[in-house]
Short mmCIF file of C-alpha atoms and ligand atoms in Angstrom, two decimals:
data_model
loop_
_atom_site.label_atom_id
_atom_site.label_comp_id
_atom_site.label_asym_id
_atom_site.label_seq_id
_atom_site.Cartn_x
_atom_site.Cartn_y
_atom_site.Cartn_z
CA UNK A 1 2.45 -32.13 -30.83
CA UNK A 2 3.81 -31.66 -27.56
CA UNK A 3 4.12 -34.81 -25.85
CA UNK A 4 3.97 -35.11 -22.01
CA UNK A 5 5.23 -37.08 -18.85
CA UNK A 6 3.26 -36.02 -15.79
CA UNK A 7 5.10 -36.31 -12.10
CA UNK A 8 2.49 -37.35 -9.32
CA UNK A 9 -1.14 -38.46 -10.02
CA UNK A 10 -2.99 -36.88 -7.22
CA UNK A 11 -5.44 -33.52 -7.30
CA UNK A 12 -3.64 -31.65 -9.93
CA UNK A 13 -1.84 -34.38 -12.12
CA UNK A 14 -5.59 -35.95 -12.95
CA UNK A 15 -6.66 -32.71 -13.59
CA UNK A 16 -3.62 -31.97 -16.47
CA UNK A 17 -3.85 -35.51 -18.24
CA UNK A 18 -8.09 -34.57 -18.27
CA UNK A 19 -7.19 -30.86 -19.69
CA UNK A 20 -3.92 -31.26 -21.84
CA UNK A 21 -6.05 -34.71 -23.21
CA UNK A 22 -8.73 -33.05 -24.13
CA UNK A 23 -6.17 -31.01 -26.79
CA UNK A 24 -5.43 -32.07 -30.09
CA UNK A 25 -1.53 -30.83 -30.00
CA UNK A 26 -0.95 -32.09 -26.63
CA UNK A 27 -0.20 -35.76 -25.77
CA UNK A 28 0.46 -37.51 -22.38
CA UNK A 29 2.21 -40.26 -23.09
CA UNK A 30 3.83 -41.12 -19.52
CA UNK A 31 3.14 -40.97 -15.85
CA UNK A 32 5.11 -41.74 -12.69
CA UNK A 33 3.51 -41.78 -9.19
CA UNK A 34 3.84 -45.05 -6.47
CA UNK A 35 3.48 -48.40 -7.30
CA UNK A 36 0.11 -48.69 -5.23
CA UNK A 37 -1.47 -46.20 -8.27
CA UNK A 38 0.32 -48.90 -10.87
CA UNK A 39 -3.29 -50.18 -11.68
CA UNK A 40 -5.16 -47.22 -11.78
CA UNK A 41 -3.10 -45.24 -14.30
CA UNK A 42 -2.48 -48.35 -16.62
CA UNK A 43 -0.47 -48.65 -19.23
CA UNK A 44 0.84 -45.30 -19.14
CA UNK A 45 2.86 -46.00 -15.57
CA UNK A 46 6.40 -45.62 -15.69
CA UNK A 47 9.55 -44.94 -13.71
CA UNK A 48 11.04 -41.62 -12.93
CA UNK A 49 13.80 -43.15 -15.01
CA UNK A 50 12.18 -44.29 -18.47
CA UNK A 51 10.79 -40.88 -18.41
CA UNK A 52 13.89 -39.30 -18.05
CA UNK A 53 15.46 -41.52 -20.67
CA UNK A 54 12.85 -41.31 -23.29
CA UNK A 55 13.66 -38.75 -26.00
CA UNK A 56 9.91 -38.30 -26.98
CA UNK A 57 9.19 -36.60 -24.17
CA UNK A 58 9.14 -32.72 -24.19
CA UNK A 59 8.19 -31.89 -21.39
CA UNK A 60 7.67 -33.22 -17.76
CA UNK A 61 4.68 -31.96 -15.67
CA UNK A 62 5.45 -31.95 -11.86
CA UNK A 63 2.86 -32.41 -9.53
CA UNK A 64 3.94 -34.25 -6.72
CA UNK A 65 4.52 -31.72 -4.12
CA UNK A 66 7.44 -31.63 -1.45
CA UNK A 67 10.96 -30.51 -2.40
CA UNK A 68 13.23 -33.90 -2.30
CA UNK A 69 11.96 -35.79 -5.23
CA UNK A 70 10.54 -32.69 -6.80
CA UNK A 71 14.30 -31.25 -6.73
CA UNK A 72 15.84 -34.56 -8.35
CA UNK A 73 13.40 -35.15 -10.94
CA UNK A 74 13.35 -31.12 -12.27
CA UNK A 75 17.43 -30.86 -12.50
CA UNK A 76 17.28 -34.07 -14.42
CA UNK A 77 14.93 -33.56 -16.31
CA UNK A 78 16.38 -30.08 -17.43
CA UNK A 79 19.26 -31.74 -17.90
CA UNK A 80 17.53 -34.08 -20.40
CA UNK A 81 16.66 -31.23 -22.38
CA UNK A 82 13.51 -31.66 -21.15
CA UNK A 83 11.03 -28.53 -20.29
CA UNK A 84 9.82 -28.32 -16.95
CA UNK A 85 5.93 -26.58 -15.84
CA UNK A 86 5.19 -27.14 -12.17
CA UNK A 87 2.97 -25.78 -9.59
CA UNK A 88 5.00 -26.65 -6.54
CA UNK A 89 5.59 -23.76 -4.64
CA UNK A 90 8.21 -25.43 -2.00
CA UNK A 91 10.40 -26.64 -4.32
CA UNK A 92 10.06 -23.28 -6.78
CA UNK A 93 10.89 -20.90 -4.07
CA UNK A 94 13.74 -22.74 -2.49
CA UNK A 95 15.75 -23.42 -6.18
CA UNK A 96 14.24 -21.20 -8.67
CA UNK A 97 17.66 -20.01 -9.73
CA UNK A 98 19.38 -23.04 -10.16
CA UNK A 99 15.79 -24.42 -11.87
CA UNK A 100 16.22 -20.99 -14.38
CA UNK A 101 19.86 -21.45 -15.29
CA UNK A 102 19.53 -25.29 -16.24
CA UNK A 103 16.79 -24.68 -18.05
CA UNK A 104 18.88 -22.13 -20.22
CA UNK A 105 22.00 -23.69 -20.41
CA UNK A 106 20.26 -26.64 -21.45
CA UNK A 107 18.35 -24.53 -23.85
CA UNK A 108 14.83 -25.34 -22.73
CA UNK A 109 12.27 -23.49 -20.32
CA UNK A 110 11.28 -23.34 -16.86
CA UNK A 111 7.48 -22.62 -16.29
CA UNK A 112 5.72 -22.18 -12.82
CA UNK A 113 2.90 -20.18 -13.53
CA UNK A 114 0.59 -22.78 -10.86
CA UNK A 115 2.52 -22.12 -8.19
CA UNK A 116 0.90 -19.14 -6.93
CA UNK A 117 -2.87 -18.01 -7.27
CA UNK A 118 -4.22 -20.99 -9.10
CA UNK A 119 -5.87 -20.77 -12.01
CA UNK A 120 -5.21 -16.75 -11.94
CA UNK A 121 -2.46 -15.65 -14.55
CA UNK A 122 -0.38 -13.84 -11.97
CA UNK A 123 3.46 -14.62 -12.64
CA UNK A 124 3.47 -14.01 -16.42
CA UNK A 125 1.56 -10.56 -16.75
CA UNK A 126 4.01 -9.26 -13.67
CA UNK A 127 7.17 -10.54 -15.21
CA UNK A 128 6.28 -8.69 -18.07
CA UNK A 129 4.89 -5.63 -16.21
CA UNK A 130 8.10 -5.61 -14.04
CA UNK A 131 10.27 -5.48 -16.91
CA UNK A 132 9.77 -1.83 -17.21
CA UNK A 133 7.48 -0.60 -14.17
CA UNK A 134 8.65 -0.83 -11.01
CA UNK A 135 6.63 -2.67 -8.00
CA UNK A 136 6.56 -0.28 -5.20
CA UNK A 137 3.88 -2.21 -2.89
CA UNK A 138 2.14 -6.03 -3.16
CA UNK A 139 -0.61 -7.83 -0.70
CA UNK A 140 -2.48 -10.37 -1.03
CA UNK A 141 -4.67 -13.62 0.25
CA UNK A 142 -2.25 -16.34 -1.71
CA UNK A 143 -3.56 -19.56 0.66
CA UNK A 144 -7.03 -20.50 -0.41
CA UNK A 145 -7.09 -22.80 2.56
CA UNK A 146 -6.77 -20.79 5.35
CA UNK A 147 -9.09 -17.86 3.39
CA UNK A 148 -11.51 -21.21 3.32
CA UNK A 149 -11.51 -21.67 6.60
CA UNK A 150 -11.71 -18.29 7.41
CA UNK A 151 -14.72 -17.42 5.73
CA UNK A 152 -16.25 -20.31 6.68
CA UNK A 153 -15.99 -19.36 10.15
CA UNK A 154 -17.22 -16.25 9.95
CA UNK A 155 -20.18 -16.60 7.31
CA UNK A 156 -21.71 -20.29 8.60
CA UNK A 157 -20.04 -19.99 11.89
CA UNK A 158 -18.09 -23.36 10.80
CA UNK A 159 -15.54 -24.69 13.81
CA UNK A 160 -11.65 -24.32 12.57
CA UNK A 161 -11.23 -27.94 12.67
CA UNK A 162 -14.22 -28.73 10.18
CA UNK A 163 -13.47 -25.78 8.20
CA UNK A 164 -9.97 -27.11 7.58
CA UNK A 165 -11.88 -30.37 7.01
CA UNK A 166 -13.83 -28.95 4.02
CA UNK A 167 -11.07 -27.61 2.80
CA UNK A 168 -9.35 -30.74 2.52
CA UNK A 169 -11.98 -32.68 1.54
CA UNK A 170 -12.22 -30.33 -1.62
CA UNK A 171 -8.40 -30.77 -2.64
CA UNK A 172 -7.49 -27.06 -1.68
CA UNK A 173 -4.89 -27.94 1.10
CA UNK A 174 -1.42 -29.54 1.06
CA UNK A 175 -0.95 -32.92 2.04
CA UNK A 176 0.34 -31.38 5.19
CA UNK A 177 -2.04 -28.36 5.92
CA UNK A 178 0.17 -27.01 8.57
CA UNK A 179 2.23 -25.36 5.48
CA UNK A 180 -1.30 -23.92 4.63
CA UNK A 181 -2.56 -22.32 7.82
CA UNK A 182 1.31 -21.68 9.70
CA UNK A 183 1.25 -19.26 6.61
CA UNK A 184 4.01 -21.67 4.85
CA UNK A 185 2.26 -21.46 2.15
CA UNK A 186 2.10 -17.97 1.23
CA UNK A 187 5.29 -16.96 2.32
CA UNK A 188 6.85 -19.20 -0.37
CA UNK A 189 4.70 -17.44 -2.79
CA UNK A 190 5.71 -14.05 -1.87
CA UNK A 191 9.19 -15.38 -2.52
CA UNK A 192 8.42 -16.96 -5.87
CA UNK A 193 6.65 -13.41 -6.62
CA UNK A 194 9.37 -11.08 -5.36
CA UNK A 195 12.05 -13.06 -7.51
CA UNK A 196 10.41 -12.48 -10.27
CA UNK A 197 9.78 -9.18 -10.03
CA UNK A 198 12.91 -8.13 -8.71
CA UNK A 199 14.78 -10.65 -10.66
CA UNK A 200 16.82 -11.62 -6.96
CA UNK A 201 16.75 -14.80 -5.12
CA UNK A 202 14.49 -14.56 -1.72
CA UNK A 203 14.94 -16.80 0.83
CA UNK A 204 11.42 -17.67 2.31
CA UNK A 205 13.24 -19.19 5.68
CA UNK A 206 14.11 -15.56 6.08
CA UNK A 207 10.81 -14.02 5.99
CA UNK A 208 8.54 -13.32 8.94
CA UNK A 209 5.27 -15.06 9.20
CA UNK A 210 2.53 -16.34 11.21
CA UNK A 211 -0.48 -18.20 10.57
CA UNK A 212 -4.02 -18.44 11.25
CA UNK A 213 -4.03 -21.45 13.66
CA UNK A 214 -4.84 -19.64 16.76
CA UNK A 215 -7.62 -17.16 15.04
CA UNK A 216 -11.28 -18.20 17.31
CA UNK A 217 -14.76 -17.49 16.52
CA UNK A 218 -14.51 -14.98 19.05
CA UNK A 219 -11.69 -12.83 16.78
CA UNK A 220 -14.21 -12.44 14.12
CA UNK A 221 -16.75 -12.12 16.08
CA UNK A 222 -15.25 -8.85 17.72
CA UNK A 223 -13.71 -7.58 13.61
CA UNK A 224 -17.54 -7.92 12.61
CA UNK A 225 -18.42 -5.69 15.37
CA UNK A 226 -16.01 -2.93 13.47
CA UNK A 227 -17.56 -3.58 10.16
CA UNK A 228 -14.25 -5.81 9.78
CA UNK A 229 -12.61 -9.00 8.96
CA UNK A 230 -9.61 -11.22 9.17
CA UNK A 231 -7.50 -12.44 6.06
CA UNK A 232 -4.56 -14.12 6.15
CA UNK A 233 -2.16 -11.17 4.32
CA UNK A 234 0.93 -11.96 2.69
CA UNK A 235 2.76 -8.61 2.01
CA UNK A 236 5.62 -7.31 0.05
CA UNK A 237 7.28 -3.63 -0.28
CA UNK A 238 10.83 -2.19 -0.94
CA UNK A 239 12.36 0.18 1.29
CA UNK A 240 15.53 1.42 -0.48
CA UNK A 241 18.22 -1.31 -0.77
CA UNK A 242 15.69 -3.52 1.65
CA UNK A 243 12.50 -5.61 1.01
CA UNK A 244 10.13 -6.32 3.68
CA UNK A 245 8.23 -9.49 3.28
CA UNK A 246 5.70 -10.71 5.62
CA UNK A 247 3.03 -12.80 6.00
CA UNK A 248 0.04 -11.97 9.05
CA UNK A 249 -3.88 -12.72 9.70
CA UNK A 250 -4.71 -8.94 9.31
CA UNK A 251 -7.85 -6.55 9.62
CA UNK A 252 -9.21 -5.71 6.76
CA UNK A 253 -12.29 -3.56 6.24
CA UNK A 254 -15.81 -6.15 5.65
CA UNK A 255 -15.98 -4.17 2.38
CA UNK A 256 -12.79 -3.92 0.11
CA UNK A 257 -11.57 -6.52 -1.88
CA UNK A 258 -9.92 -8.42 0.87
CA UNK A 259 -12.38 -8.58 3.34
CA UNK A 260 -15.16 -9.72 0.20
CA UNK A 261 -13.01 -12.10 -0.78
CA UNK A 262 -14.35 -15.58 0.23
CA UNK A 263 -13.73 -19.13 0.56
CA UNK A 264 -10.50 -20.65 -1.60
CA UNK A 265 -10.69 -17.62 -3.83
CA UNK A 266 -7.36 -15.58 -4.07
CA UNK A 267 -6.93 -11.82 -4.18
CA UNK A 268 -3.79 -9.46 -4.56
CA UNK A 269 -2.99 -5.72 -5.45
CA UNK A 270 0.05 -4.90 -6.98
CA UNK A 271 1.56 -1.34 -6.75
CA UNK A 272 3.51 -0.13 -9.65
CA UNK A 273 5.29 3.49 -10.13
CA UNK A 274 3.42 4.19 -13.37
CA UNK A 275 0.40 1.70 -13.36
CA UNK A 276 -2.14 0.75 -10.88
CA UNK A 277 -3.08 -0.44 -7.94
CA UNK A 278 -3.92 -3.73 -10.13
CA UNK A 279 -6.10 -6.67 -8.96
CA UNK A 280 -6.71 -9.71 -9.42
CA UNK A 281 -9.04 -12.23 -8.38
CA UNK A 282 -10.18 -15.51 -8.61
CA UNK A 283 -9.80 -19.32 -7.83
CA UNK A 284 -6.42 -20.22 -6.16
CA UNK A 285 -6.60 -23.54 -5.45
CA UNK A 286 -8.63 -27.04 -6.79
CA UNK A 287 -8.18 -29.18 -9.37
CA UNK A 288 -8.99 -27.68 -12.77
CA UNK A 289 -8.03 -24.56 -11.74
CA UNK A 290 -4.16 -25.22 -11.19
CA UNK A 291 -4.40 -27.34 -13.64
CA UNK A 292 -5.51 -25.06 -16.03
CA UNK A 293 -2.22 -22.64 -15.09
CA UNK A 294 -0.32 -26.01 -15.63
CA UNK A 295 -2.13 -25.77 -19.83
CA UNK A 296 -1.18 -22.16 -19.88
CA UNK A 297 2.22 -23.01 -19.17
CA UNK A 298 2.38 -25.71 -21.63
CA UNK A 299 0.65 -23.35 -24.06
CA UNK A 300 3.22 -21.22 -24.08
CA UNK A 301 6.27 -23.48 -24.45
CA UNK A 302 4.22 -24.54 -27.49
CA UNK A 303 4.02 -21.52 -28.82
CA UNK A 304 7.60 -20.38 -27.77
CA UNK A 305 5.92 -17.35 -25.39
CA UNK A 306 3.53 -16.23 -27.98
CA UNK A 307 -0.45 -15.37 -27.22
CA UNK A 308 -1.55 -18.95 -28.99
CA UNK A 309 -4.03 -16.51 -31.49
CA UNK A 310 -3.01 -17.97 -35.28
CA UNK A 311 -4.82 -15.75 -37.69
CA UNK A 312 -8.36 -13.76 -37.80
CA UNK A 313 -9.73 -15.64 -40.98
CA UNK A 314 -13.33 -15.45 -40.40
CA UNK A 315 -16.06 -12.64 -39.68
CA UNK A 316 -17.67 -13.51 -36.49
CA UNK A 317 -21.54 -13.19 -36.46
CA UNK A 318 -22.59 -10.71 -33.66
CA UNK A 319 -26.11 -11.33 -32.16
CA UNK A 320 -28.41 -8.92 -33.02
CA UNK A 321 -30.90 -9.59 -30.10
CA UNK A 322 -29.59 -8.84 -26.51
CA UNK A 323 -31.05 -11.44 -24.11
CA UNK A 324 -32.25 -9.62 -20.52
CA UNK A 325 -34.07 -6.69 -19.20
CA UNK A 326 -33.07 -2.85 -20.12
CA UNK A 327 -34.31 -0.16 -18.86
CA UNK A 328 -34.05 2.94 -21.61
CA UNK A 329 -34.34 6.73 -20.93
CA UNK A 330 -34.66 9.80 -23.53
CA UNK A 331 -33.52 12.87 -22.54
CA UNK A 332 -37.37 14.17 -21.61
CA UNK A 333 -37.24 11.91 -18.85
CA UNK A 334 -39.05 9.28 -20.61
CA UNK A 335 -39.01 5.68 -19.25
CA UNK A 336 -39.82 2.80 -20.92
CA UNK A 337 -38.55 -1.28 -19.93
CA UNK A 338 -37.48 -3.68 -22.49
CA UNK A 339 -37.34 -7.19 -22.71
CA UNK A 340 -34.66 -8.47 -25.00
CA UNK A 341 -34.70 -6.01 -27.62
CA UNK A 342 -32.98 -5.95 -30.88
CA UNK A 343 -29.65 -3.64 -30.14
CA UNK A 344 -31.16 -1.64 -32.84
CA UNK A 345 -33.94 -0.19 -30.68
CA UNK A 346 -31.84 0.46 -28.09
CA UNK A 347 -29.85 2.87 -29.74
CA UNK A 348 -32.41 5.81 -30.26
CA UNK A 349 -32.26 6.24 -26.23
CA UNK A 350 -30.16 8.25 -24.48
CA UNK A 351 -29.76 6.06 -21.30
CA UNK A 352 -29.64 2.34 -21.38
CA UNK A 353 -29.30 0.25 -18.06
CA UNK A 354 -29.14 -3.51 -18.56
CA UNK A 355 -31.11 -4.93 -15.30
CA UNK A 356 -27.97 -6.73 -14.31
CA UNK A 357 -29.71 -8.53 -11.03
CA UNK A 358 -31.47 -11.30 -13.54
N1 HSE B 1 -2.72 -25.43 -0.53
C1 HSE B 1 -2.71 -24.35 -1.46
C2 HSE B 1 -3.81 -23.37 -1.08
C3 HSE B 1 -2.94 -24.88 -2.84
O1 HSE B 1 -4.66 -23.72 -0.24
O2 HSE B 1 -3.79 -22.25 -1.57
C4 HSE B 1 -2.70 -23.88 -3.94
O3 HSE B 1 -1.40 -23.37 -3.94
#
């Protein structure tokens, strides 16, 4: 049972106590936020303090946001021997290193999995990718605020100021959205993602960026006109001892990955010498979805890094009727439509095409 203190009760703490409640070998037994929220959490509410000083706590969730308090409560609480999961992206990328060598010498773990893409698992498979391929090229939409706003724009011709609006409203943007659209945001996750995958420490003050503030109607106006769009980019590559990091609103062509990629969904290809270009895809910001990396996280300290699988004991049952439409072929050019068919049937045809528009 892996009992839990959770660090701000806003967007993403509500959504961990909902998840890592819902499990039967995870318990949270303690939350801290202000004193206005006293009522509404109950008697769980506690101090920064009695969570640090109580030993039946494993691990503290922290999902406050900011760096100040953040940066107090993690080096105490590794110092507590307590593990630490977060999905603050400031705070990661400005003390990762000092974050990853409490954590050891204190003999616990570190996990940040939320802090970039959401609900994608992003920093794990890399780490372990990294560890023996090496990353030659990386871009990606990391903010799913400003890609919100920019696809609203574009698609329901949505002003920038209700755009960012929506995305607010829906719990994608910081409590400061200037971090979101002055590109803030993503260059701290290029950081976080560059340190792990070349295991140095990257400032993000350092790295170039600009945002997607000043972007009009009348920008993607004249992209659609070229069969193109604008995405907020953040990019990474090495060039021999040097890395260049940046973070731009760029073209990208209406049809690739990029320039499909809509609303507060994230998107990134990673270059590796001996694998890829890999993608992935998928929700990088809300509620349940950075909570969810938050579960993953506390999965694995659970399961000290191991896939959480326990033993095959029993034979699944496989359906033996497919549900849909499939359109079968023999070699004679014979056509004939199905409607779901036992898998049996199917297999004396030499084409099968499941209708995949139902
Ligand atoms: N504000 C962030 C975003 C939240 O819009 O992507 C997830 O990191």
């Amino acid at each position: 049972m892996l009992r839990i203190a959770i660090l701000g009760y806003g967007v993403v703490g509500k959504g961990v106590d909902e998840i890592a409640s819902s499990l039967s070998d995870m318990k949270v037994t303690r939350i801290f936020d202000r004193p206005v929220l006293k009522d509404t959490i109950g008697p769980r509410f506690s101090s920064l303090e009695d969570i640090l000083a109580d030993k039946d706590i494993d691990v503290v969730c922290e999902c406050m946001g900011g760096d100040a308090l953040p940066y107090t409560a993690i080096t105490a609480a590794l110092k507590a021997q307590k593990h630490v999961v977060t999905s603050n992206k400031e705070t990661v990328s400005k003390h990762l290193d000092e974050y990853l060598t409490l954590a050891s010498s204190n003999g616990v773990s570190f996990q940040f999995e939320a802090s970039c893409m959401g609900g994608v698992p992003l920093l794990y498979p890399l780490t372990n990718i990294s560890s023996f391929d090496k990353m030659t090229k990386f871009e990606g939409i990391l903010n799913g605020t400003s890609n919100y706003i920019l696809s609203q724009m574009e698609e329901n011709s949505l002003s920038y100021d209700l755009a960012l609006k929506g995305a607010q409203e829906k719990g994608f943007a910081e409590s400061d959205p200037s971090a979101d659209v002055l590109g803030i945001d993503t260059k701290r996750k290029i950081s976080i993602i560059s340190s792990i995958i070349y295991k140095k420490t990257f400032n993000p003050e350092e790295v170039p960026c600009f945002g997607i503030a000043g972007i009009t109607a009348d920008m993607l106006e004249e992209a659609k006109k070229e069969n193109a769009t604008i995405r907020l980019i953040g990019s990474i590559k090495k060039l021999g001892d040097e890395y260049e990091l940046f973070v731009a609103p760029t073209l990208v062509n209406k049809n690739s990955l990029f320039g499909q990629n809509a609303n507060e969904t994230n998107a990134i290809s990673a270059y590796f010498s001996k694998n890829g270009p890999l993608s992935f895809q998928g929700p990088g910001a809300g509620r349940y979805p950075t909570a969810a990396a938050i579960v993953q996280d506390l999965e694995r300290i659970l399961s000290n890094g191991q896939a959480p699988l326990g033993s095959l004991k029993e034979k699944a049952k496989i359906a033996l009727a497919l549900k849909g439409k499939f359109v079968c072929y023999t070699k004679d050019g014979f056509k004939e439509v199905k409607e779901n068919p036992m898998a049996s049937d199917l297999v004396k045809y030499d084409v099968v095409i499941k209708d995949g528009r139902l």
